Coordinates of C-alpha atoms in Angstrom, one line a residue:
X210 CA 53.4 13.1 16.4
X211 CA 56.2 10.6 17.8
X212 CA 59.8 10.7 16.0
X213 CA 61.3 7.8 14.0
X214 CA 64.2 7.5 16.9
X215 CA 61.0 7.0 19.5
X216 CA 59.3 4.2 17.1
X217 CA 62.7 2.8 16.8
X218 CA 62.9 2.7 20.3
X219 CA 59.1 1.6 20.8
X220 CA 59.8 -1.4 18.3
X221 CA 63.0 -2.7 20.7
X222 CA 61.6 -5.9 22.6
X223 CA 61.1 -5.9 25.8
X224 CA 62.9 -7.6 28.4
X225 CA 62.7 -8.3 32.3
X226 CA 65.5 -9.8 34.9
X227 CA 64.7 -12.2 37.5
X228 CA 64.7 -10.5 40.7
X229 CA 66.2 -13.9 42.7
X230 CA 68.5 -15.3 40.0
X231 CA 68.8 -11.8 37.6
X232 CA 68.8 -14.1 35.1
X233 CA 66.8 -12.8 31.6
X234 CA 65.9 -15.9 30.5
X235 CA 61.9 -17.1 30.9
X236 CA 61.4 -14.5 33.1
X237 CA 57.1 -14.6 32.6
X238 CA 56.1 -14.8 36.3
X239 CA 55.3 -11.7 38.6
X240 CA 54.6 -11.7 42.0
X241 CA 52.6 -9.0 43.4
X242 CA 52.9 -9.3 47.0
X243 CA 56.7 -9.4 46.9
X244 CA 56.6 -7.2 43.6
X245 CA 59.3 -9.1 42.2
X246 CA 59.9 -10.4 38.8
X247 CA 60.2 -14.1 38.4
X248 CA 61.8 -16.4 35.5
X249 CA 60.7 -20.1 35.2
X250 CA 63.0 -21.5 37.7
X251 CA 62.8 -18.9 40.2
X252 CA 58.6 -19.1 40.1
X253 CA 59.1 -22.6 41.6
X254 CA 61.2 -22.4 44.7
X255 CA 59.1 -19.4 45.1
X256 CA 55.8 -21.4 45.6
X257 CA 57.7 -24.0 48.0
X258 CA 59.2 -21.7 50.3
X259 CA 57.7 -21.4 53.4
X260 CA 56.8 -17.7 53.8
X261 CA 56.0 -17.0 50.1
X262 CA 54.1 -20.3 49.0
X263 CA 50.7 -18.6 49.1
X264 CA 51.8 -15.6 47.5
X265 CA 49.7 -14.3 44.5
X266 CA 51.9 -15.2 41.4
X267 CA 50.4 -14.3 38.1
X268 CA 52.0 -14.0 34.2
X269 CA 53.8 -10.7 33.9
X270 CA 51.4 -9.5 31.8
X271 CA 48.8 -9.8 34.4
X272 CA 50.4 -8.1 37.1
X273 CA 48.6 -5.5 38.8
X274 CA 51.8 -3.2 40.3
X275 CA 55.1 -2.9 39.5
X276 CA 56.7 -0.8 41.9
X277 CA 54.5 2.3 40.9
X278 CA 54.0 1.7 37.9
X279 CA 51.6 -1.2 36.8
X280 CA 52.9 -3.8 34.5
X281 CA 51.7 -3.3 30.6
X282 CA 49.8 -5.9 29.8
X283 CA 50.0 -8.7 27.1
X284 CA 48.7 -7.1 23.4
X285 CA 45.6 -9.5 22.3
X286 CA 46.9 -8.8 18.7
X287 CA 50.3 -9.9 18.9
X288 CA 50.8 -12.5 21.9
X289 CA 54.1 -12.1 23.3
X290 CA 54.4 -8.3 23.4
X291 CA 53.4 -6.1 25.8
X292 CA 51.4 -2.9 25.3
X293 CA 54.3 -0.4 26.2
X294 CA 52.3 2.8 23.9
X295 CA 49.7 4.5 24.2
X296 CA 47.4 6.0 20.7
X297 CA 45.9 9.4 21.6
X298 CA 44.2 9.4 18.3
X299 CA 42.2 5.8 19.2
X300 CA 42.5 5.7 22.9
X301 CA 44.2 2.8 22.6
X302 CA 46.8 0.6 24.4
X303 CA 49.1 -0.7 21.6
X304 CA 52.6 -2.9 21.8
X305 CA 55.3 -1.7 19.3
X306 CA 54.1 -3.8 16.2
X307 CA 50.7 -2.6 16.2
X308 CA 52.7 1.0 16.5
X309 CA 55.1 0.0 13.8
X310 CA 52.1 -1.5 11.4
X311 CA 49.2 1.1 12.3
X312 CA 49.9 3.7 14.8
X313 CA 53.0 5.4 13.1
X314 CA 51.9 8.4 12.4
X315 CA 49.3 8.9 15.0
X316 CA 50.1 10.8 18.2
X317 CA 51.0 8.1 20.7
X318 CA 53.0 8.1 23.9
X319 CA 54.7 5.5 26.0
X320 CA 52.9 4.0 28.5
X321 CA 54.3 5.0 31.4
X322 CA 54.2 8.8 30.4
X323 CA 50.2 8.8 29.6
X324 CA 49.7 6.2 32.5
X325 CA 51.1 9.4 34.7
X326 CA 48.7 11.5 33.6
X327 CA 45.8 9.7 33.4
X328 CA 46.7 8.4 37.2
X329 CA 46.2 12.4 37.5
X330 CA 43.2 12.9 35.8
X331 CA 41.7 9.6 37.7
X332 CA 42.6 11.2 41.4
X333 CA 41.3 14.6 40.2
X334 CA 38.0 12.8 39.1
X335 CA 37.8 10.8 42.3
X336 CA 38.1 13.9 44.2
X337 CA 35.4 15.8 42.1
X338 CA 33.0 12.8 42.2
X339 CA 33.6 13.1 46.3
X340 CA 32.8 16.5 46.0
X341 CA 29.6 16.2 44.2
X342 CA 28.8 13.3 46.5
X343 CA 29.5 15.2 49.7
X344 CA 27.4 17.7 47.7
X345 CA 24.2 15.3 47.4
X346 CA 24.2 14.1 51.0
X347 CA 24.3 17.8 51.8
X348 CA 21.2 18.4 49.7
X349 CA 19.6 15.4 50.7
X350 CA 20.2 16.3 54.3
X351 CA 19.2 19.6 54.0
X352 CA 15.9 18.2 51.6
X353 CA 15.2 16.5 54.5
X354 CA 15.8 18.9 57.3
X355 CA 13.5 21.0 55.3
X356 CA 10.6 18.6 54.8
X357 CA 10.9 18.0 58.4
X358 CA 10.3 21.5 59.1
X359 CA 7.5 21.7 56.6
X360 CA 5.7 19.0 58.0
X361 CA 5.9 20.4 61.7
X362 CA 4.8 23.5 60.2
X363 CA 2.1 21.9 58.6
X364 CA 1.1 19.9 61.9
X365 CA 1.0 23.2 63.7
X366 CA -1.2 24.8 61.2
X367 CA -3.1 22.0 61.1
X368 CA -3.7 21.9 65.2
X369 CA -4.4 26.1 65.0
X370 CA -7.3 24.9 62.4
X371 CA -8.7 22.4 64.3
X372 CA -8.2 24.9 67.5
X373 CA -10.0 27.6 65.5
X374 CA -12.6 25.1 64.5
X375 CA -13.5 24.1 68.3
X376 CA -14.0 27.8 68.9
X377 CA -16.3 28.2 65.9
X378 CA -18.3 25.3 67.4
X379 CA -18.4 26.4 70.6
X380 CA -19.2 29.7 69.5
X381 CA -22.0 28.3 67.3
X382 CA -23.2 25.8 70.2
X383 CA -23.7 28.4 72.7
X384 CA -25.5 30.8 70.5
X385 CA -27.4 27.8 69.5
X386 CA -27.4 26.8 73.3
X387 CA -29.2 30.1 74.0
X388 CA -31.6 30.6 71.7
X389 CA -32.9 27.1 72.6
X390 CA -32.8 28.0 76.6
X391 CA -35.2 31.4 75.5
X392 CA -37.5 28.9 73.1
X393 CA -37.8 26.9 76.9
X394 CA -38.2 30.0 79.1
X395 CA -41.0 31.6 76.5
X396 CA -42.2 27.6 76.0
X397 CA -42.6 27.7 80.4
X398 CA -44.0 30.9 80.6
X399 CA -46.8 29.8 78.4
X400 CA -47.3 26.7 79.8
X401 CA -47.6 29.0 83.1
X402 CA -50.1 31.8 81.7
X403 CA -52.1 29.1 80.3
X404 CA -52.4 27.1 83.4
X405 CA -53.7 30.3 85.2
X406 CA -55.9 30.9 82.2
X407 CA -57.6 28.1 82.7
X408 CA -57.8 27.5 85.7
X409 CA -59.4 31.1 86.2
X410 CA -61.9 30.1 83.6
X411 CA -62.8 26.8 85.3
X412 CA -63.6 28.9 88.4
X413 CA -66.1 31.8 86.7
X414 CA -67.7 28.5 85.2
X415 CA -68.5 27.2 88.9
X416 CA -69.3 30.4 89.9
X417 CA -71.9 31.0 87.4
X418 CA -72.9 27.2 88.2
X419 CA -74.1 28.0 91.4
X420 CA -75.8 31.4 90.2
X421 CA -77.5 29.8 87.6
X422 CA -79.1 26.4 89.6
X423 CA -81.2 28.8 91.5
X424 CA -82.5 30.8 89.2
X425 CA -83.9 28.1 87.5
X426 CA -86.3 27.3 90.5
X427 CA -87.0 30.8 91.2
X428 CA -91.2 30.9 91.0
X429 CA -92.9 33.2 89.1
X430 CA -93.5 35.9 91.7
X431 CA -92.4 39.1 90.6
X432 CA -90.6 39.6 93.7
X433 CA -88.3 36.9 92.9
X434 CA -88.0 37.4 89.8
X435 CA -86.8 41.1 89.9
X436 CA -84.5 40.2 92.6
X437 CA -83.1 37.2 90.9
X438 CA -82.4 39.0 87.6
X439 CA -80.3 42.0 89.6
X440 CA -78.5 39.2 91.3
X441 CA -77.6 37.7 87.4
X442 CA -77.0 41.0 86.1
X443 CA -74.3 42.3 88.8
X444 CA -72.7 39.0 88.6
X445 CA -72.7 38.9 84.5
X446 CA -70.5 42.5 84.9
X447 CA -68.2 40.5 87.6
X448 CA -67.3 37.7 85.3
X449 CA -66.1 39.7 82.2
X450 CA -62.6 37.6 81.5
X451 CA -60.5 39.1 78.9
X452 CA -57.4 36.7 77.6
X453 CA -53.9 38.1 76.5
X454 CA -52.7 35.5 73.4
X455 CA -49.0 35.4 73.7
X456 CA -47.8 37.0 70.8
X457 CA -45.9 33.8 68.2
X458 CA -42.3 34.2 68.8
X459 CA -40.8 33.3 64.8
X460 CA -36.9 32.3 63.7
X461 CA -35.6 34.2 61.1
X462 CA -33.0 31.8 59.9
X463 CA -29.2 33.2 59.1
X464 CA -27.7 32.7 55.8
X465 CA -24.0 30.8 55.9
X466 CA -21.4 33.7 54.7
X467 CA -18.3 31.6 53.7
X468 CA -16.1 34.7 53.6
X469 CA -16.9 35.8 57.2
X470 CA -16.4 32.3 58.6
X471 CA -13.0 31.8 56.6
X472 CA -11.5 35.3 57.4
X473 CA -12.9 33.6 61.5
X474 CA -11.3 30.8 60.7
X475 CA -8.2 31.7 59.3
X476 CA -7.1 31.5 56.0
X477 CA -3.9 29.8 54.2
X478 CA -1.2 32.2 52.8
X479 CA 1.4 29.8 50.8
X480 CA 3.0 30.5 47.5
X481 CA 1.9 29.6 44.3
X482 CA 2.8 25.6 44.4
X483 CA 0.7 24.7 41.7
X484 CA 2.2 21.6 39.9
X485 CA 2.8 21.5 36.0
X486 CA 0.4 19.0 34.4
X487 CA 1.6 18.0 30.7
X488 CA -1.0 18.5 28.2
X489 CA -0.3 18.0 24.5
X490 CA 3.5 18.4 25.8
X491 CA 3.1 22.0 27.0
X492 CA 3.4 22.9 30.5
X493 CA 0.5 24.6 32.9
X494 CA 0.8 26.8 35.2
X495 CA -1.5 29.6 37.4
X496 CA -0.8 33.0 35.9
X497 CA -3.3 34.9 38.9
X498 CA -6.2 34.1 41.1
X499 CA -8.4 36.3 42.7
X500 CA -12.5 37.2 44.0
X501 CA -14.4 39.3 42.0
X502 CA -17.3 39.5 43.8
X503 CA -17.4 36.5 47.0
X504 CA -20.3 34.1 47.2
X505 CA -21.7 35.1 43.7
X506 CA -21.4 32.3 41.2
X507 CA -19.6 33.3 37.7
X508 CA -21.9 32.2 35.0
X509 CA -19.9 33.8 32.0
X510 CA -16.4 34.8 30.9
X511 CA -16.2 36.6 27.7
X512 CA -12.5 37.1 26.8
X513 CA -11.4 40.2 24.8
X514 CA -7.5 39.9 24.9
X515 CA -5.2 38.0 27.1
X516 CA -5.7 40.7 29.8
X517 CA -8.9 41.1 30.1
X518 CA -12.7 39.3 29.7
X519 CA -16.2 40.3 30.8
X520 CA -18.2 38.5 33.1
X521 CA -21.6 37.3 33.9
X522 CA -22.5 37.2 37.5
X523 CA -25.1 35.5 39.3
X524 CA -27.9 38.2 40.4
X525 CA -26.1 40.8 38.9
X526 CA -28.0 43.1 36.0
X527 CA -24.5 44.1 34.0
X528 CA -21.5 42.9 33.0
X529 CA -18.0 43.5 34.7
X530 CA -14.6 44.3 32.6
X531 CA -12.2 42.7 34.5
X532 CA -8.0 42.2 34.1
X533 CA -6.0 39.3 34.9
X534 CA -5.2 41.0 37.9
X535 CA -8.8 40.9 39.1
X536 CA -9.1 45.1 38.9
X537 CA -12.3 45.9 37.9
X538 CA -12.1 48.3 34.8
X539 CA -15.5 49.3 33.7
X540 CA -19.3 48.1 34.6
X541 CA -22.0 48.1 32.4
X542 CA -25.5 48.2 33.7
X543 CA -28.2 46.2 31.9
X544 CA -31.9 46.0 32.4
X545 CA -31.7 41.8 32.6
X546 CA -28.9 39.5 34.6
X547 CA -26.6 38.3 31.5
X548 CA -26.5 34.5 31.1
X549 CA -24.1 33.1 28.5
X550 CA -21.9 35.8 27.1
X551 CA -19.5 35.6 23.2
X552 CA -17.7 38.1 21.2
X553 CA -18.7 39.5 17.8
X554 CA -15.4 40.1 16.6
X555 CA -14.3 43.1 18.6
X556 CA -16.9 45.3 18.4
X557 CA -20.1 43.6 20.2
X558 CA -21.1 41.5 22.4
X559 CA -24.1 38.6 22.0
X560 CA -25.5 37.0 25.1
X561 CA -28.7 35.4 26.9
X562 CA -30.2 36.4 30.1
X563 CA -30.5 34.6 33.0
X564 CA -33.3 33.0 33.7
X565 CA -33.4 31.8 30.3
X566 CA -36.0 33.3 27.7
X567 CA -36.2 33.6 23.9
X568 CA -34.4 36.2 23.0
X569 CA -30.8 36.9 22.3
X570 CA -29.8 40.4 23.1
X571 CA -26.3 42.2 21.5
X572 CA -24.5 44.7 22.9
X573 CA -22.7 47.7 21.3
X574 CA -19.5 48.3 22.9
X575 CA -19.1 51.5 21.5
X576 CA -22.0 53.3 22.7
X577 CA -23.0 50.6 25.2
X578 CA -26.6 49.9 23.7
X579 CA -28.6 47.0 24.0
X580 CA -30.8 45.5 20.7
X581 CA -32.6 42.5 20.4
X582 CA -30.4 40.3 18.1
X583 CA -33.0 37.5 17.8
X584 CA -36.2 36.0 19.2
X585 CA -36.1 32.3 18.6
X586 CA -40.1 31.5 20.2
X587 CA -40.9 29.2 21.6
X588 CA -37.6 27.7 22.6
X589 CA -35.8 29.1 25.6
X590 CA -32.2 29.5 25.0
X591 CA -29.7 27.7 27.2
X592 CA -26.5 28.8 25.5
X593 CA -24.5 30.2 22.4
X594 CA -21.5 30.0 20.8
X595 CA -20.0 31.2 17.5
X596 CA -18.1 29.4 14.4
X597 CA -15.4 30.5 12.2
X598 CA -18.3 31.6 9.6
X599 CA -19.7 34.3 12.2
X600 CA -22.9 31.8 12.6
X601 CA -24.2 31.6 16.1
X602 CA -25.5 28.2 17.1
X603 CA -28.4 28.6 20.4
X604 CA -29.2 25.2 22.4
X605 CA -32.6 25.0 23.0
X606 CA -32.8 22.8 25.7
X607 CA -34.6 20.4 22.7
X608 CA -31.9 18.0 21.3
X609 CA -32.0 20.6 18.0
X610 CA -29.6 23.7 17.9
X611 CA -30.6 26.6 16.2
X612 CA -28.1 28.1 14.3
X613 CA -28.3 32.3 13.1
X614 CA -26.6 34.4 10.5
X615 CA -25.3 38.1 11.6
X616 CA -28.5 39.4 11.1
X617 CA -30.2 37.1 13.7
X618 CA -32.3 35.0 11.0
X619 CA -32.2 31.7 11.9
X620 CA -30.8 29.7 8.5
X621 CA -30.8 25.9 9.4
X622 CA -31.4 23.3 12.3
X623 CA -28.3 20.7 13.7
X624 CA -30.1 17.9 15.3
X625 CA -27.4 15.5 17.5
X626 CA -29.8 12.8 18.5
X627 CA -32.6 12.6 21.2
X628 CA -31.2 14.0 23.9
X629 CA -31.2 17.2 25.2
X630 CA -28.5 19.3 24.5
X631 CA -27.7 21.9 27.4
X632 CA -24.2 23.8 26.2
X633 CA -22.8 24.2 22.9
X634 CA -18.9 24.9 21.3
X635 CA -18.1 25.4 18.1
X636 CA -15.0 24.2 17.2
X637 CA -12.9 24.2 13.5
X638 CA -13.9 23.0 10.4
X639 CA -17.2 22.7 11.5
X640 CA -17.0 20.7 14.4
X641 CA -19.6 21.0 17.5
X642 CA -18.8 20.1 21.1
X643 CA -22.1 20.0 22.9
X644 CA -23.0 18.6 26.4
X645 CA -26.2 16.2 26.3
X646 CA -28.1 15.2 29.4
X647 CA -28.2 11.4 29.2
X648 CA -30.7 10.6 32.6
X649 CA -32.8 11.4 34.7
X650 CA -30.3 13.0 37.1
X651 CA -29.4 16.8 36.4
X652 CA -25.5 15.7 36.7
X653 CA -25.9 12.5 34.0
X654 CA -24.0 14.3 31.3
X655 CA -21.8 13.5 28.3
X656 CA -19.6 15.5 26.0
X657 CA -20.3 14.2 22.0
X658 CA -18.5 15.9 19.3
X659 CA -20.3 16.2 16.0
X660 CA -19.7 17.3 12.5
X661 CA -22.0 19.9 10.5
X662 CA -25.3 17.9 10.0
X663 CA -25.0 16.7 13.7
X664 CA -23.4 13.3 13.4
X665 CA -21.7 12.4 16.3
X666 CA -17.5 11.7 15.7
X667 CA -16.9 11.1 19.3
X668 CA -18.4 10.6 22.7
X669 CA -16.9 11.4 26.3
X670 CA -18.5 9.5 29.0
X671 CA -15.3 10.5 32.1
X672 CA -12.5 8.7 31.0
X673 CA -9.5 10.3 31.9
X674 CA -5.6 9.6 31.0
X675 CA -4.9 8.4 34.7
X676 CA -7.0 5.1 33.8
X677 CA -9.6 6.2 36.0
X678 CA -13.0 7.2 35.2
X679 CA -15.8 10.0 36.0
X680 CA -18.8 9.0 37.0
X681 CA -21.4 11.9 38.2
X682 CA -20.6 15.0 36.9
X683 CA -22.3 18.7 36.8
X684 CA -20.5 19.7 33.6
X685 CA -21.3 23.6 33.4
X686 CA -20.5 26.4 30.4
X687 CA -16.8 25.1 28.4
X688 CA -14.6 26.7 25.9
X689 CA -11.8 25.6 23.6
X690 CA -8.8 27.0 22.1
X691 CA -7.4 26.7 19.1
X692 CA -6.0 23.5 19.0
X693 CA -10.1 22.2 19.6
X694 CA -9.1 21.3 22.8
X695 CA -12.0 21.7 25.3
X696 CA -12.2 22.8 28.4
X697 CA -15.1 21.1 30.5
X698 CA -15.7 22.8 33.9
X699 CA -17.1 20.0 36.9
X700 CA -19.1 21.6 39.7
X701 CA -20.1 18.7 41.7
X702 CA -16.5 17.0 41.2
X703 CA -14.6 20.3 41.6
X704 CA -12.4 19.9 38.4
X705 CA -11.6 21.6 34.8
X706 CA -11.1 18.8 32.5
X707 CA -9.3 18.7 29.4
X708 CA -10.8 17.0 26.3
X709 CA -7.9 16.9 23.3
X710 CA -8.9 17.1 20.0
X711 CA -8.5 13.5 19.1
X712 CA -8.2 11.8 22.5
X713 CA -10.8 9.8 24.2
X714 CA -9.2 10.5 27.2
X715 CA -9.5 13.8 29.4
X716 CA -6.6 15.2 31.2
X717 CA -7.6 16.8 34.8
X718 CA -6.5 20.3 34.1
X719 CA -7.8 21.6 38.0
X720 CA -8.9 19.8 40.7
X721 CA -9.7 21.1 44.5
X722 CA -6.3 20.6 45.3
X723 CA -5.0 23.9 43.8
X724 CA -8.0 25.5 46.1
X725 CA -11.1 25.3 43.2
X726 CA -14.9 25.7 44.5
X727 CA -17.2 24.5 42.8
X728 CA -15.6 25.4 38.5
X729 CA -19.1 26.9 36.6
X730 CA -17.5 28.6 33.6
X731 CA -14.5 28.8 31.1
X732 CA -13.2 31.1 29.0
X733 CA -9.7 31.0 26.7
X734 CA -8.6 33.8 25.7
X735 CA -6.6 35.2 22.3
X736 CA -3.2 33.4 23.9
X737 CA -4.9 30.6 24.9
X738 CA -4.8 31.8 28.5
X739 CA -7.4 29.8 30.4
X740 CA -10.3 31.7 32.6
X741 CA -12.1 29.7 34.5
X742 CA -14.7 31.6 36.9
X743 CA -16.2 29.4 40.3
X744 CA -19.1 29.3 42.1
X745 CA -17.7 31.5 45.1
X746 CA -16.8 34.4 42.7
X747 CA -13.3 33.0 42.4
X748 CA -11.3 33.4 38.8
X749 CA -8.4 31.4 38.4
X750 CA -5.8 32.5 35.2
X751 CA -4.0 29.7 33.6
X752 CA -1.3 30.2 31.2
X753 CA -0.8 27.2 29.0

């Protein structure tokens, strides 16, 4: 705090001198180009005088420099004084009655003294914000240098690609190119053997022509006649024509093998760029990725912690343990290909077989047997799920979903309309998700949430939170965690949408930018870790 000699001195008035006439006496003027004080008098000849008439004169409180120091200005509070103090406590600029009536006993120093200091601070900030600027252009320079270099990277992948894919063609056309130029050469020598054929057949028929016009007048004398039918019966032996059929040359067409033509192709190695989609506030983000088995479509994920799930694979009679790391842990060989696939607690597993029939089958984990958990005649079964209440509720492929008790007994009916219902999630208190074919068309689907009896709370047609909209879509086996979101897998669109609990509006979760083929089935496991199995035998692990 200030002393009572320093407010005594702070409370003295101020006074200037006239630099032309060093008279104290109205000196209010300042001029800052000559940085001179002026008094009333003085300001006038100033403004006449040849070389200083255009000078920038100003009142002294508005001067902008005073030799190094600028002049304090005028205080708004008490007009007359000038703001000689500064208050630390209120950042303020004060004159020596608003010390005297406010600022006593506040920590305040004269002007000049803080002005010193914050002159200091000011340089020292310039010089950091240059810093940080010099910093930035750096950046953005080197931002750009690098994006430059990614780009030509990217353009030189991008030839090598289109290089590789002339060769494939090339490769393809000339294999092509010669099995065409053998269908011509076996199509010519045909054409050739049949011409001879023919024409060797054309000729016998003339000869035996001619052998047979005479016979026919040949009288009745037996002379004749025994020499006539020698003559026919050596030349019947002479004529014997035997044809060779060209054997039927058949194309045994070649399957496409993806994996072989993208390991000849090349393949793209870049690190995990996948960008963070919001959903419900929490970041997304790929965990792992991997094949389990390539070109064999996943058809079920059955999670059993947040490392590992069991899968249903196209063609495949058994299920595969599988961690997040794509290791393959332990195989279980059934006498059926599993369909659908959910947990009974820990302990079992229920699922469908693939194609679909009546029955639901449960396996025992602990001694890996396989029982009939239910025959639900004559519906086929198209998928299951499980509530909170251990009741597992089978789509029929009727719009009616049979729902069973642990014992496989089938206790009520949930009817959600007239359409037919293809997959089924249950979600909390009661709540169904369920997939309904709407059209004709195999991929005119729509998601409708339902309550217990079957009355439908909510309907999702495609709209998604960009604005835009869905249109066809090949929705496939979905899952939800437990927040009830849902997660929609879209084969023919090639994304994993998001349906939130109360939202209308889906959020794309994975699209076929992050390198998805063809999404056929989700699964979310006990951390809400997000499976999602494709139709190439590709898993991808989100972590949400």
């Amino acid at each position: 705090m200030a002393s009572n000699r320093s407010v005594r001195r702070g409370q003295e008035p101020v006074t200037y001198t006239c630099a032309l006439c060093d008279s104290e006496d109205g000196v209010r003027w300042y001029c800052n180009d000559c940085q001179e004080n002026l008094c009333d008098r003085c300001k006038e000849f100033h403004k006449r005088g040849r070389k200083t008439k255009n000078d920038d004169v100003v009142s002294i409180g508005e001067a902008n420099r005073h030799g190094d120091m600028p002049v304090p200005e005028v205080c708004k509070l008490h007009p007359g004084k000038l703001c000689d103090f500064y208050c630390s406590d209120c950042n303020l600029l004060i004159c020596s009655m608003c010390l005297s009536k406010t600022h006593r006993h506040h920590n305040w120093k004269r002007f000049e003294d803080e002005f010193s200091i914050k002159k200091q601070h000011f340089k020292e900030h310039m010089t950091a914000v240059s810093v940080k600027i010099k910093y930035f252009k750096n950046e953005t320079s080197e931002r750009h240098r690098i994006n430059e270099g990614f780009n030509d990277n990217i353009d030189t992948m991008r030839k090598e690609v289109n290089s590789q894919r002339t060769k494939l063609k090339a490769e393809v056309d000339y294999i092509a190119d010669a099995i065409l130029a053998e269908l011509l050469a076996l199509e010519k020598e045909e054409s050739t053997m049949h011409k001879k054929d023919c024409q060797r057949s054309e000729k016998k028929v003339e000869e035996l022509t001619r052998l047979l016009e005479p016979a026919e007048l040949t009288n009745t004398s037996s002379v004749s006649l025994f020499e006539t039918e020698r003559s026919l019966r050596t030349t019947l032996y002479d004529v014997n024509v035997k044809y060779v059929s060209p054997k039927q040359p058949s194309f045994v067409t070649g399957g496409i093998d993806r994996v072989l033509l993208t390991k000849m192709l090349g393949e793209l190695h870049h690190e995990n760029q996948y960008e963070k989609t919001d959903i419900d506030s929490k970041h997304v983000q790929r965990l792992s990725k991997f094949t389990v088995t390539p070109q064999n479509i996943i058809l079920g994920i059955c999670p059993v912690d947040d490392r590992h799930v069991w899968l249903s694979v196209h063609q495949f009679k058994g299920l595969v343990l599988i961690n997040r790391k794509g290791v393959v842990i332990e195989t279980v060989k059934l006498d059926f290909c599993p369909y659908r696939t959910i947990m009974v607690g820990t302990t079992d597993i229920l699922m469908i077989s693939f194609p679909c029939s009546t029955f639901v089958y449960k396996l025992s984990l602990h001694n890996k047997q396989v029982t009939t958990f239910a025959d639900i005649r004559p519906h086929e079964i198209g998928d299951i799920s499980i509530n909170e209440k251990d009741e597992v509720f089978v789509s029929t492929g009727t719009p009616d979903i049979v729902v069973l008790n642990q014992s496989g007994t089938i206790v009520r009916k949930v009817t959600t309309g007239s359409e037919t219902i293809r997959y089924v999630v249950c979600l909390s208190s009661g709540r169904l998700c369920v997939v309904q074919k709407v059209g004709e068309s195999f991929t005119d689907k729509e998601i409708k949430i339902t309550d217990e009896s079957g009355t439908v709370i909510q309907t999702w047609t495609g709209e998604l939170d960009n604005g835009q909209k869905v249109g066809s879509k090949q929705l496939c086996k979905m899952s939800c965690d437990k927040y009830d979101r849902v997660f929609v897998p879209d084969i023919s669109n090639k994304q994993v949408y998001v349906l939130p609990r109360n939202g209308k509006q889906a959020v794309c979760l994975l699209d076929r930018r992050h390198g998805v083929v063809g999404p056929s089935a989700v699964g979310v496991d006990t951390c809400g870790n997000v499976w999602i199995g494709c139709v190439d035998g590709t898993v991808h692990v989100m972590g949400l």
